[in-house]
PDB file of C-alpha atoms in Angstrom:
ATOM      1  CA  MET E   1      56.623 -20.095  -4.515  1.00  0.00           C
ATOM      2  CA  THR E   2      55.124 -18.159  -1.615  1.00  0.00           C
ATOM      3  CA  GLN E   3      52.865 -15.157  -1.931  1.00  0.00           C
ATOM      4  CA  ALA E   4      55.333 -13.157   0.141  1.00  0.00           C
ATOM      5  CA  ARG E   5      57.984 -13.773  -2.490  1.00  0.00           C
ATOM      6  CA  SER E   6      55.947 -13.047  -5.590  1.00  0.00           C
ATOM      7  CA  GLY E   7      53.542 -10.346  -4.355  1.00  0.00           C
ATOM      8  CA  SER E   8      50.775  -9.826  -6.892  1.00  0.00           C
ATOM      9  CA  THR E   9      52.925  -9.868 -10.045  1.00  0.00           C
ATOM     10  CA  VAL E  10      52.842 -13.583 -10.811  1.00  0.00           C
ATOM     11  CA  PRO E  11      49.159 -14.134  -9.856  1.00  0.00           C
ATOM     12  CA  ARG E  12      48.171 -11.244 -12.157  1.00  0.00           C
ATOM     13  CA  ARG E  13      50.135 -12.688 -15.064  1.00  0.00           C
ATOM     14  CA  GLN E  14      48.777 -16.197 -14.451  1.00  0.00           C
ATOM     15  CA  LEU E  15      45.195 -14.968 -14.259  1.00  0.00           C
ATOM     16  CA  GLY E  16      45.545 -12.751 -17.308  1.00  0.00           C
ATOM     17  CA  ARG E  17      46.983 -15.597 -19.365  1.00  0.00           C
ATOM     18  CA  GLN E  18      44.159 -17.940 -18.322  1.00  0.00           C
ATOM     19  CA  LEU E  19      41.507 -15.343 -19.150  1.00  0.00           C
ATOM     20  CA  ARG E  20      43.025 -14.851 -22.597  1.00  0.00           C
ATOM     21  CA  GLU E  21      43.071 -18.619 -23.168  1.00  0.00           C
ATOM     22  CA  LEU E  22      39.405 -18.882 -22.133  1.00  0.00           C
ATOM     23  CA  ARG E  23      38.452 -16.057 -24.480  1.00  0.00           C
ATOM     24  CA  ASN E  24      40.291 -17.701 -27.362  1.00  0.00           C
ATOM     25  CA  GLN E  25      38.660 -21.059 -26.606  1.00  0.00           C
ATOM     26  CA  ALA E  26      35.278 -19.318 -26.683  1.00  0.00           C
ATOM     27  CA  ARG E  27      36.240 -17.856 -30.097  1.00  0.00           C
ATOM     28  CA  MET E  28      35.385 -14.390 -28.852  1.00  0.00           C
ATOM     29  CA  THR E  29      37.166 -11.263 -30.055  1.00  0.00           C
ATOM     30  CA  ALA E  30      38.579  -8.769 -27.594  1.00  0.00           C
ATOM     31  CA  LYS E  31      36.036  -6.223 -28.809  1.00  0.00           C
ATOM     32  CA  ALA E  32      33.109  -8.572 -28.197  1.00  0.00           C
ATOM     33  CA  ALA E  33      34.400  -9.565 -24.762  1.00  0.00           C
ATOM     34  CA  ALA E  34      34.909  -5.946 -23.730  1.00  0.00           C
ATOM     35  CA  GLN E  35      31.414  -5.024 -24.912  1.00  0.00           C
ATOM     36  CA  ALA E  36      29.922  -7.934 -22.958  1.00  0.00           C
ATOM     37  CA  MET E  37      31.755  -6.727 -19.847  1.00  0.00           C
ATOM     38  CA  ASP E  38      30.842  -3.085 -20.553  1.00  0.00           C
ATOM     39  CA  PHE E  39      34.398  -1.800 -20.393  1.00  0.00           C
ATOM     40  CA  SER E  40      37.067  -0.775 -22.909  1.00  0.00           C
ATOM     41  CA  GLU E  41      39.275  -3.057 -24.979  1.00  0.00           C
ATOM     42  CA  ALA E  42      42.245  -1.268 -23.411  1.00  0.00           C
ATOM     43  CA  LYS E  43      41.167  -2.459 -19.970  1.00  0.00           C
ATOM     44  CA  LEU E  44      40.681  -6.005 -21.257  1.00  0.00           C
ATOM     45  CA  PHE E  45      44.166  -6.055 -22.758  1.00  0.00           C
ATOM     46  CA  ARG E  46      45.673  -4.740 -19.512  1.00  0.00           C
ATOM     47  CA  MET E  47      43.893  -7.477 -17.583  1.00  0.00           C
ATOM     48  CA  GLU E  48      45.060 -10.170 -19.985  1.00  0.00           C
ATOM     49  CA  ALA E  49      48.621  -8.838 -19.807  1.00  0.00           C
ATOM     50  CA  GLY E  50      48.534  -9.024 -16.010  1.00  0.00           C
ATOM     51  CA  ASP E  51      49.161  -5.297 -15.682  1.00  0.00           C
ATOM     52  CA  VAL E  52      46.387  -4.559 -13.181  1.00  0.00           C
ATOM     53  CA  PRO E  53      44.769  -6.099 -10.093  1.00  0.00           C
ATOM     54  CA  MET E  54      41.411  -7.745 -10.806  1.00  0.00           C
ATOM     55  CA  ARG E  55      38.163  -7.930  -8.877  1.00  0.00           C
ATOM     56  CA  SER E  56      36.865 -11.424  -8.265  1.00  0.00           C
ATOM     57  CA  LEU E  57      33.344 -10.420  -9.384  1.00  0.00           C
ATOM     58  CA  GLU E  58      34.705  -9.232 -12.735  1.00  0.00           C
ATOM     59  CA  VAL E  59      36.638 -12.450 -13.195  1.00  0.00           C
ATOM     60  CA  GLU E  60      33.580 -14.552 -12.345  1.00  0.00           C
ATOM     61  CA  ARG E  61      31.521 -12.610 -14.900  1.00  0.00           C
ATOM     62  CA  MET E  62      34.186 -13.074 -17.583  1.00  0.00           C
ATOM     63  CA  CYS E  63      34.341 -16.800 -16.868  1.00  0.00           C
ATOM     64  CA  GLN E  64      30.555 -17.019 -17.279  1.00  0.00           C
ATOM     65  CA  ILE E  65      30.722 -15.167 -20.605  1.00  0.00           C
ATOM     66  CA  TYR E  66      33.459 -17.530 -21.807  1.00  0.00           C
ATOM     67  CA  GLY E  67      31.548 -20.620 -20.660  1.00  0.00           C
ATOM     68  CA  ALA E  68      34.108 -21.763 -18.082  1.00  0.00           C
ATOM     69  CA  PRO E  69      33.050 -24.587 -15.714  1.00  0.00           C
ATOM     70  CA  ASP E  70      32.123 -23.672 -12.141  1.00  0.00           C
ATOM     71  CA  ASP E  71      35.205 -25.196 -10.504  1.00  0.00           C
ATOM     72  CA  LEU E  72      37.554 -23.249 -12.788  1.00  0.00           C
ATOM     73  CA  THR E  73      35.530 -20.082 -12.242  1.00  0.00           C
ATOM     74  CA  GLN E  74      35.905 -20.377  -8.476  1.00  0.00           C
ATOM     75  CA  ALA E  75      39.626 -21.106  -8.740  1.00  0.00           C
ATOM     76  CA  MET E  76      40.155 -18.059 -10.930  1.00  0.00           C
ATOM     77  CA  ALA E  77      38.086 -15.859  -8.615  1.00  0.00           C
ATOM     78  CA  ALA E  78      40.347 -16.948  -5.755  1.00  0.00           C
ATOM     79  CA  LEU E  79      43.392 -16.103  -7.870  1.00  0.00           C
ATOM     80  CA  ALA E  80      41.867 -12.676  -8.540  1.00  0.00           C
ATOM     81  CA  ARG E  81      41.868 -11.980  -4.810  1.00  0.00           C
ATOM     82  CA  GLU E  82      45.615 -12.681  -4.764  1.00  0.00           C
ATOM     83  CA  THR E  83      46.197  -9.987  -7.395  1.00  0.00           C
ATOM     84  CA  LYS E  84      45.500  -7.334  -4.767  1.00  0.00           C
ATOM     85  CA  SER E  85      48.329  -8.390  -2.453  1.00  0.00           C
ATOM     86  CA  LYS E  86      51.449  -6.220  -2.369  1.00  0.00           C
ATOM     87  CA  GLY E  87      55.122  -7.122  -2.348  1.00  0.00           C
ATOM     88  CA  TRP E  88      57.762  -5.210  -0.384  1.00  0.00           C
ATOM     89  CA  TRP E  89      58.662  -3.186  -3.493  1.00  0.00           C
ATOM     90  CA  HIS E  90      55.268  -1.465  -3.635  1.00  0.00           C
ATOM     91  CA  SER E  91      56.448   0.923  -0.928  1.00  0.00           C
ATOM     92  CA  TYR E  92      58.895   2.336  -3.500  1.00  0.00           C
ATOM     93  CA  LEU E  93      56.343   3.193  -6.186  1.00  0.00           C
ATOM     94  CA  ASP E  94      56.870   6.853  -5.347  1.00  0.00           C
ATOM     95  CA  VAL E  95      60.324   6.657  -6.963  1.00  0.00           C
ATOM     96  CA  VAL E  96      60.107   3.823  -9.512  1.00  0.00           C
ATOM     97  CA  SER E  97      57.626   3.105 -12.276  1.00  0.00           C
ATOM     98  CA  GLU E  98      54.971   0.407 -12.144  1.00  0.00           C
ATOM     99  CA  ASN E  99      56.814  -1.281 -15.011  1.00  0.00           C
ATOM    100  CA  ALA E 100      60.014  -1.420 -12.963  1.00  0.00           C
ATOM    101  CA  ALA E 101      58.054  -2.826 -10.041  1.00  0.00           C
ATOM    102  CA  VAL E 102      56.795  -5.606 -12.320  1.00  0.00           C
ATOM    103  CA  TYR E 103      60.390  -6.678 -12.942  1.00  0.00           C
ATOM    104  CA  VAL E 104      61.215  -6.690  -9.228  1.00  0.00           C
ATOM    105  CA  GLY E 105      58.126  -8.830  -8.611  1.00  0.00           C
ATOM    106  CA  LEU E 106      59.120 -11.308 -11.313  1.00  0.00           C
ATOM    107  CA  GLU E 107      62.713 -11.372 -10.082  1.00  0.00           C
ATOM    108  CA  SER E 108      61.532 -12.045  -6.521  1.00  0.00           C
ATOM    109  CA  ALA E 109      59.396 -14.960  -7.714  1.00  0.00           C
ATOM    110  CA  ALA E 110      62.080 -16.480  -9.951  1.00  0.00           C
ATOM    111  CA  SER E 111      64.177 -19.498  -9.095  1.00  0.00           C
ATOM    112  CA  ASP E 112      66.846 -18.923 -11.770  1.00  0.00           C
ATOM    113  CA  LEU E 113      68.277 -15.856 -13.470  1.00  0.00           C
ATOM    114  CA  SER E 114      70.594 -15.775 -16.481  1.00  0.00           C
ATOM    115  CA  ALA E 115      71.885 -12.238 -17.042  1.00  0.00           C
ATOM    116  CA  TYR E 116      74.131 -10.741 -19.710  1.00  0.00           C
ATOM    117  CA  GLN E 117      75.385  -7.204 -19.127  1.00  0.00           C
ATOM    118  CA  THR E 118      77.554  -5.460 -21.679  1.00  0.00           C
ATOM    119  CA  ASP E 119      78.362  -2.112 -20.058  1.00  0.00           C
ATOM    120  CA  LEU E 120      77.191  -2.085 -16.432  1.00  0.00           C
ATOM    121  CA  ILE E 121      77.338  -4.407 -13.443  1.00  0.00           C
ATOM    122  CA  ASP E 122      73.993  -6.147 -12.943  1.00  0.00           C
ATOM    123  CA  GLY E 123      71.747  -4.429 -10.392  1.00  0.00           C
ATOM    124  CA  LEU E 124      71.731  -7.469  -8.092  1.00  0.00           C
ATOM    125  CA  PHE E 125      75.513  -7.235  -7.787  1.00  0.00           C
ATOM    126  CA  GLN E 126      75.908  -3.489  -7.285  1.00  0.00           C
ATOM    127  CA  THR E 127      77.480  -1.901  -4.216  1.00  0.00           C
ATOM    128  CA  GLU E 128      75.891   1.187  -2.714  1.00  0.00           C
ATOM    129  CA  ALA E 129      78.474   3.611  -4.131  1.00  0.00           C
ATOM    130  CA  TYR E 130      78.296   2.077  -7.604  1.00  0.00           C
ATOM    131  CA  ALA E 131      74.482   2.012  -7.576  1.00  0.00           C
ATOM    132  CA  ARG E 132      74.275   5.675  -6.550  1.00  0.00           C
ATOM    133  CA  ALA E 133      76.644   6.695  -9.325  1.00  0.00           C
ATOM    134  CA  VAL E 134      74.755   4.696 -11.959  1.00  0.00           C
ATOM    135  CA  ILE E 135      71.387   6.096 -10.877  1.00  0.00           C
ATOM    136  CA  ALA E 136      72.632   9.689 -10.790  1.00  0.00           C
ATOM    137  CA  ALA E 137      74.279   9.426 -14.215  1.00  0.00           C
ATOM    138  CA  SER E 138      71.937   7.250 -16.241  1.00  0.00           C
ATOM    139  CA  HIS E 139      68.404   7.789 -14.921  1.00  0.00           C
ATOM    140  CA  PRO E 140      66.078   9.032 -17.732  1.00  0.00           C
ATOM    141  CA  GLU E 141      65.084  11.957 -15.481  1.00  0.00           C
ATOM    142  CA  ALA E 142      68.541  12.538 -14.006  1.00  0.00           C
ATOM    143  CA  GLU E 143      68.124  16.318 -14.080  1.00  0.00           C
ATOM    144  CA  LEU E 144      65.051  16.005 -11.828  1.00  0.00           C
ATOM    145  CA  LEU E 145      66.552  13.651  -9.265  1.00  0.00           C
ATOM    146  CA  THR E 146      66.821  14.998  -5.738  1.00  0.00           C
ATOM    147  CA  ALA E 147      69.242  13.569  -3.194  1.00  0.00           C
ATOM    148  CA  GLU E 148      66.269  12.068  -1.360  1.00  0.00           C
ATOM    149  CA  ARG E 149      64.994  10.336  -4.491  1.00  0.00           C
ATOM    150  CA  ILE E 150      68.439   8.929  -5.273  1.00  0.00           C
ATOM    151  CA  ASP E 151      68.535   7.597  -1.704  1.00  0.00           C
ATOM    152  CA  ARG E 152      65.179   5.853  -2.159  1.00  0.00           C
ATOM    153  CA  ILE E 153      66.015   4.298  -5.529  1.00  0.00           C
ATOM    154  CA  THR E 154      69.379   3.116  -4.197  1.00  0.00           C
ATOM    155  CA  GLU E 155      67.699   1.666  -1.114  1.00  0.00           C
ATOM    156  CA  MET E 156      65.316  -0.340  -3.271  1.00  0.00           C
ATOM    157  CA  ARG E 157      68.116  -1.601  -5.509  1.00  0.00           C
ATOM    158  CA  LEU E 158      70.176  -2.760  -2.540  1.00  0.00           C
ATOM    159  CA  ALA E 159      67.128  -4.459  -0.995  1.00  0.00           C
ATOM    160  CA  ARG E 160      66.944  -6.752  -4.033  1.00  0.00           C
ATOM    161  CA  ARG E 161      70.275  -8.319  -3.059  1.00  0.00           C
ATOM    162  CA  ILE E 162      68.575 -10.376  -0.345  1.00  0.00           C
ATOM    163  CA  LEU E 163      67.454 -12.716  -3.142  1.00  0.00           C
ATOM    164  CA  LEU E 164      71.011 -14.031  -3.352  1.00  0.00           C
ATOM    165  CA  THR E 165      71.248 -14.991   0.317  1.00  0.00           C
ATOM    166  CA  ARG E 166      67.672 -15.616   1.463  1.00  0.00           C
ATOM    167  CA  PRO E 167      67.583 -18.745   3.653  1.00  0.00           C
ATOM    168  CA  THR E 168      64.924 -20.526   1.590  1.00  0.00           C
ATOM    169  CA  ALA E 169      65.613 -21.158  -2.110  1.00  0.00           C
ATOM    170  CA  PRO E 170      68.073 -18.344  -2.841  1.00  0.00           C
ATOM    171  CA  LEU E 171      67.994 -17.142  -6.423  1.00  0.00           C
ATOM    172  CA  ALA E 172      70.363 -19.127  -8.648  1.00  0.00           C
ATOM    173  CA  VAL E 173      72.224 -16.656 -10.850  1.00  0.00           C
ATOM    174  CA  ARG E 174      74.444 -17.179 -13.856  1.00  0.00           C
ATOM    175  CA  ALA E 175      75.820 -13.870 -15.049  1.00  0.00           C
ATOM    176  CA  VAL E 176      78.080 -12.878 -17.915  1.00  0.00           C
ATOM    177  CA  LEU E 177      79.667  -9.446 -17.720  1.00  0.00           C
ATOM    178  CA  GLY E 178      81.319  -7.740 -20.655  1.00  0.00           C
ATOM    179  CA  GLU E 179      84.873  -6.536 -20.066  1.00  0.00           C
ATOM    180  CA  ALA E 180      83.703  -2.961 -20.625  1.00  0.00           C
ATOM    181  CA  ALA E 181      81.423  -3.251 -17.580  1.00  0.00           C
ATOM    182  CA  LEU E 182      84.472  -4.058 -15.449  1.00  0.00           C
ATOM    183  CA  ARG E 183      86.720  -1.337 -16.821  1.00  0.00           C
ATOM    184  CA  ARG E 184      84.331   1.626 -16.796  1.00  0.00           C
ATOM    185  CA  PRO E 185      85.099   3.361 -13.448  1.00  0.00           C
ATOM    186  CA  ILE E 186      81.550   4.226 -12.418  1.00  0.00           C
ATOM    187  CA  GLY E 187      81.713   6.424  -9.313  1.00  0.00           C
ATOM    188  CA  GLY E 188      85.495   6.773  -9.559  1.00  0.00           C
ATOM    189  CA  ARG E 189      88.409   4.359  -9.288  1.00  0.00           C
ATOM    190  CA  LYS E 190      87.956   3.638  -5.565  1.00  0.00           C
ATOM    191  CA  ALA E 191      84.229   2.896  -5.904  1.00  0.00           C
ATOM    192  CA  MET E 192      84.913   0.682  -8.909  1.00  0.00           C
ATOM    193  CA  ALA E 193      87.649  -1.234  -7.098  1.00  0.00           C
ATOM    194  CA  GLU E 194      85.224  -1.882  -4.230  1.00  0.00           C
ATOM    195  CA  GLN E 195      82.611  -3.020  -6.756  1.00  0.00           C
ATOM    196  CA  LEU E 196      85.019  -5.532  -8.275  1.00  0.00           C
ATOM    197  CA  ASP E 197      85.917  -6.848  -4.808  1.00  0.00           C
ATOM    198  CA  HIS E 198      82.204  -7.313  -4.161  1.00  0.00           C
ATOM    199  CA  LEU E 199      81.863  -9.303  -7.387  1.00  0.00           C
ATOM    200  CA  LEU E 200      84.634 -11.618  -6.230  1.00  0.00           C
ATOM    201  CA  GLU E 201      82.856 -12.138  -2.897  1.00  0.00           C
ATOM    202  CA  LEU E 202      79.570 -12.932  -4.631  1.00  0.00           C
ATOM    203  CA  SER E 203      81.276 -15.365  -6.994  1.00  0.00           C
ATOM    204  CA  GLU E 204      82.104 -17.543  -3.978  1.00  0.00           C
ATOM    205  CA  LEU E 205      78.394 -18.141  -3.269  1.00  0.00           C
ATOM    206  CA  SER E 206      77.254 -21.609  -4.307  1.00  0.00           C
ATOM    207  CA  ASN E 207      74.203 -20.189  -6.110  1.00  0.00           C
ATOM    208  CA  VAL E 208      76.110 -17.545  -8.094  1.00  0.00           C
ATOM    209  CA  GLU E 209      78.287 -18.048 -11.170  1.00  0.00           C
ATOM    210  CA  ILE E 210      79.941 -14.997 -12.682  1.00  0.00           C
ATOM    211  CA  ARG E 211      81.785 -15.148 -15.977  1.00  0.00           C
ATOM    212  CA  VAL E 212      83.519 -12.471 -18.016  1.00  0.00           C
ATOM    213  CA  VAL E 213      83.504 -12.186 -21.787  1.00  0.00           C
ATOM    214  CA  PRO E 214      86.671 -10.325 -22.869  1.00  0.00           C
ATOM    215  CA  LEU E 215      86.546  -7.653 -25.549  1.00  0.00           C
ATOM    216  CA  GLU E 216      88.657  -9.867 -27.785  1.00  0.00           C
ATOM    217  CA  ALA E 217      85.896 -12.518 -27.753  1.00  0.00           C
ATOM    218  CA  SER E 218      83.915 -10.948 -30.580  1.00  0.00           C
ATOM    219  CA  ASN E 219      82.388 -13.992 -32.295  1.00  0.00           C
ATOM    220  CA  HIS E 220      79.220 -14.530 -30.266  1.00  0.00           C
ATOM    221  CA  ARG E 221      75.573 -13.428 -30.388  1.00  0.00           C
ATOM    222  CA  GLY E 222      75.994 -11.051 -27.484  1.00  0.00           C
ATOM    223  CA  VAL E 223      77.709  -8.666 -29.891  1.00  0.00           C
ATOM    224  CA  GLY E 224      74.306  -7.907 -31.387  1.00  0.00           C
ATOM    225  CA  SER E 225      71.850  -8.827 -28.650  1.00  0.00           C
ATOM    226  CA  GLY E 226      72.635  -6.135 -26.123  1.00  0.00           C
ATOM    227  CA  SER E 227      72.054  -6.729 -22.411  1.00  0.00           C
ATOM    228  CA  PHE E 228      69.206  -9.009 -21.356  1.00  0.00           C
ATOM    229  CA  SER E 229      68.034 -11.278 -18.559  1.00  0.00           C
ATOM    230  CA  ILE E 230      66.134 -14.571 -18.639  1.00  0.00           C
ATOM    231  CA  LEU E 231      63.981 -15.318 -15.595  1.00  0.00           C
ATOM    232  CA  CYS E 232      62.821 -18.872 -14.904  1.00  0.00           C
ATOM    233  CA  TYR E 233      60.341 -19.882 -12.230  1.00  0.00           C
ATOM    234  CA  PRO E 234      59.861 -22.890  -9.936  1.00  0.00           C
ATOM    235  CA  SER E 235      57.341 -25.596 -10.692  1.00  0.00           C
ATOM    236  CA  ASN E 236      54.042 -25.786  -8.838  1.00  0.00           C
ATOM    237  CA  GLY E 237      52.646 -28.788  -6.998  1.00  0.00           C
ATOM    238  CA  SER E 238      51.665 -30.520 -10.238  1.00  0.00           C
ATOM    239  CA  GLY E 239      55.181 -30.312 -11.639  1.00  0.00           C
ATOM    240  CA  ARG E 240      54.321 -27.577 -14.155  1.00  0.00           C
ATOM    241  CA  LEU E 241      56.127 -24.248 -14.201  1.00  0.00           C
ATOM    242  CA  ALA E 242      54.181 -21.667 -12.203  1.00  0.00           C
ATOM    243  CA  GLU E 243      55.042 -19.116 -14.869  1.00  0.00           C
ATOM    244  CA  PRO E 244      56.697 -19.477 -18.289  1.00  0.00           C
ATOM    245  CA  PRO E 245      60.211 -18.024 -18.640  1.00  0.00           C
ATOM    246  CA  THR E 246      60.453 -14.282 -19.174  1.00  0.00           C
ATOM    247  CA  VAL E 247      63.082 -12.353 -21.120  1.00  0.00           C
ATOM    248  CA  TYR E 248      63.671  -8.859 -19.803  1.00  0.00           C
ATOM    249  CA  VAL E 249      65.317  -6.180 -21.939  1.00  0.00           C
ATOM    250  CA  GLU E 250      65.829  -2.736 -20.423  1.00  0.00           C
ATOM    251  CA  GLY E 251      66.003   0.374 -22.579  1.00  0.00           C
ATOM    252  CA  PHE E 252      66.638   3.999 -21.722  1.00  0.00           C
ATOM    253  CA  LEU E 253      62.955   4.936 -21.733  1.00  0.00           C
ATOM    254  CA  GLY E 254      61.287   1.638 -20.967  1.00  0.00           C
ATOM    255  CA  MET E 255      61.404  -2.069 -20.414  1.00  0.00           C
ATOM    256  CA  LEU E 256      60.487  -4.953 -22.654  1.00  0.00           C
ATOM    257  CA  TYR E 257      59.106  -8.263 -21.391  1.00  0.00           C
ATOM    258  CA  LEU E 258      59.103 -11.186 -23.823  1.00  0.00           C
ATOM    259  CA  ASP E 259      57.434 -14.523 -23.107  1.00  0.00           C
ATOM    260  CA  LYS E 260      56.438 -15.997 -26.463  1.00  0.00           C
ATOM    261  CA  PRO E 261      58.053 -19.413 -27.082  1.00  0.00           C
ATOM    262  CA  GLN E 262      59.907 -18.282 -30.210  1.00  0.00           C
ATOM    263  CA  GLU E 263      61.256 -15.212 -28.402  1.00  0.00           C
ATOM    264  CA  ILE E 264      62.419 -17.263 -25.441  1.00  0.00           C
ATOM    265  CA  GLU E 265      64.060 -19.779 -27.767  1.00  0.00           C
ATOM    266  CA  ARG E 266      66.107 -17.117 -29.558  1.00  0.00           C
ATOM    267  CA  TYR E 267      67.339 -15.487 -26.386  1.00  0.00           C
ATOM    268  CA  GLU E 268      68.161 -18.844 -24.815  1.00  0.00           C
ATOM    269  CA  ALA E 269      70.224 -19.687 -27.910  1.00  0.00           C
ATOM    270  CA  ALA E 270      72.009 -16.344 -27.620  1.00  0.00           C
ATOM    271  CA  TRP E 271      72.626 -16.964 -23.920  1.00  0.00           C
ATOM    272  CA  THR E 272      74.120 -20.400 -24.581  1.00  0.00           C
ATOM    273  CA  ASP E 273      76.447 -18.868 -27.168  1.00  0.00           C
ATOM    274  CA  ILE E 274      77.518 -16.037 -24.852  1.00  0.00           C
ATOM    275  CA  TRP E 275      78.083 -18.393 -21.916  1.00  0.00           C
ATOM    276  CA  ALA E 276      80.313 -20.581 -24.082  1.00  0.00           C
ATOM    277  CA  ALA E 277      82.311 -17.565 -25.297  1.00  0.00           C
ATOM    278  CA  ALA E 278      82.989 -16.317 -21.760  1.00  0.00           C
ATOM    279  CA  LEU E 279      85.921 -17.301 -19.570  1.00  0.00           C
ATOM    280  CA  ASP E 280      85.260 -20.045 -17.040  1.00  0.00           C
ATOM    281  CA  VAL E 281      84.487 -19.041 -13.450  1.00  0.00           C
ATOM    282  CA  LYS E 282      88.046 -19.322 -12.117  1.00  0.00           C
ATOM    283  CA  SER E 283      89.560 -17.500 -15.089  1.00  0.00           C
ATOM    284  CA  SER E 284      86.874 -14.829 -14.704  1.00  0.00           C
ATOM    285  CA  GLN E 285      87.801 -14.361 -11.046  1.00  0.00           C
ATOM    286  CA  ASN E 286      91.439 -13.918 -12.048  1.00  0.00           C
ATOM    287  CA  PHE E 287      90.405 -11.454 -14.765  1.00  0.00           C
ATOM    288  CA  ILE E 288      88.367  -9.381 -12.290  1.00  0.00           C
ATOM    289  CA  THR E 289      91.241  -9.450  -9.785  1.00  0.00           C
ATOM    290  CA  LYS E 290      93.665  -8.202 -12.439  1.00  0.00           C
ATOM    291  CA  ILE E 291      91.442  -5.255 -13.369  1.00  0.00           C
ATOM    292  CA  GLY E 292      90.934  -4.456  -9.685  1.00  0.00           C
ATOM    293  CA  LYS E 293      94.693  -4.217  -9.158  1.00  0.00           C
ATOM    294  CA  GLU E 294      94.930  -1.833 -12.105  1.00  0.00           C
ATOM    295  CA  LEU E 295      92.449   0.455 -10.344  1.00  0.00           C
ATOM    296  CA  ALA E 296      94.322   0.440  -7.040  1.00  0.00           C
TER     297      ALA E 296
END
């Protein structure tokens, strides 16, 4: 995984996780660690969650407090310097939240994505007309959106699509779309027909599998799970995953990132169940084609 792909998102999360592990090994409470560093517990928790860039001097001091060996301290200080690098998406922070930028960073660093969408086409698959209509209708601050801001958010969303066709290690995507997502004419019938045609084009890519779960397929865990995505990351030079899998759940007012083993396990089980309940790829293509003809 290159730094250009991941920006600072993955290094921040890696460093934060290692700092938390060192603190736990030192049997030091968050309160005691924050007092030793002379900053707030809130800042410590944000550092351990990978939410903020970190200064190498701060990281070195924390390593000393936790009793980390010199070689690990130097390695973590070097990683801290990487947390200040910026990905391409940082130029859009004027129109998207920092939390949304975290997802784009994780998505850019991922090697595999498993996505289940009940009511909307996944953002990676959206056409410009569909994306504009979704943003204008469903944004939490829709009443405050200017035409210029809609342009910027749409531009960022479309830029993400390069992950599917980048020349080196394109993102491998397995997506399940609910029938409702295909039938809801976002942006009007013409825009929706174009969106369905685009799905069919994407489904021909070797790294993309798109399946449809019909409304009549009601006996699966997706009925209760809602939409979610599972991001998996490539292994590093030692054969270990550079970052543990992440489950992403988007809500109207915020986003939820889950990475605890038991959380991942439950969502992976739900995903397996949903994937099995969906039509196979060829049948899904035929299903999408049929709905597209109904819109014509």
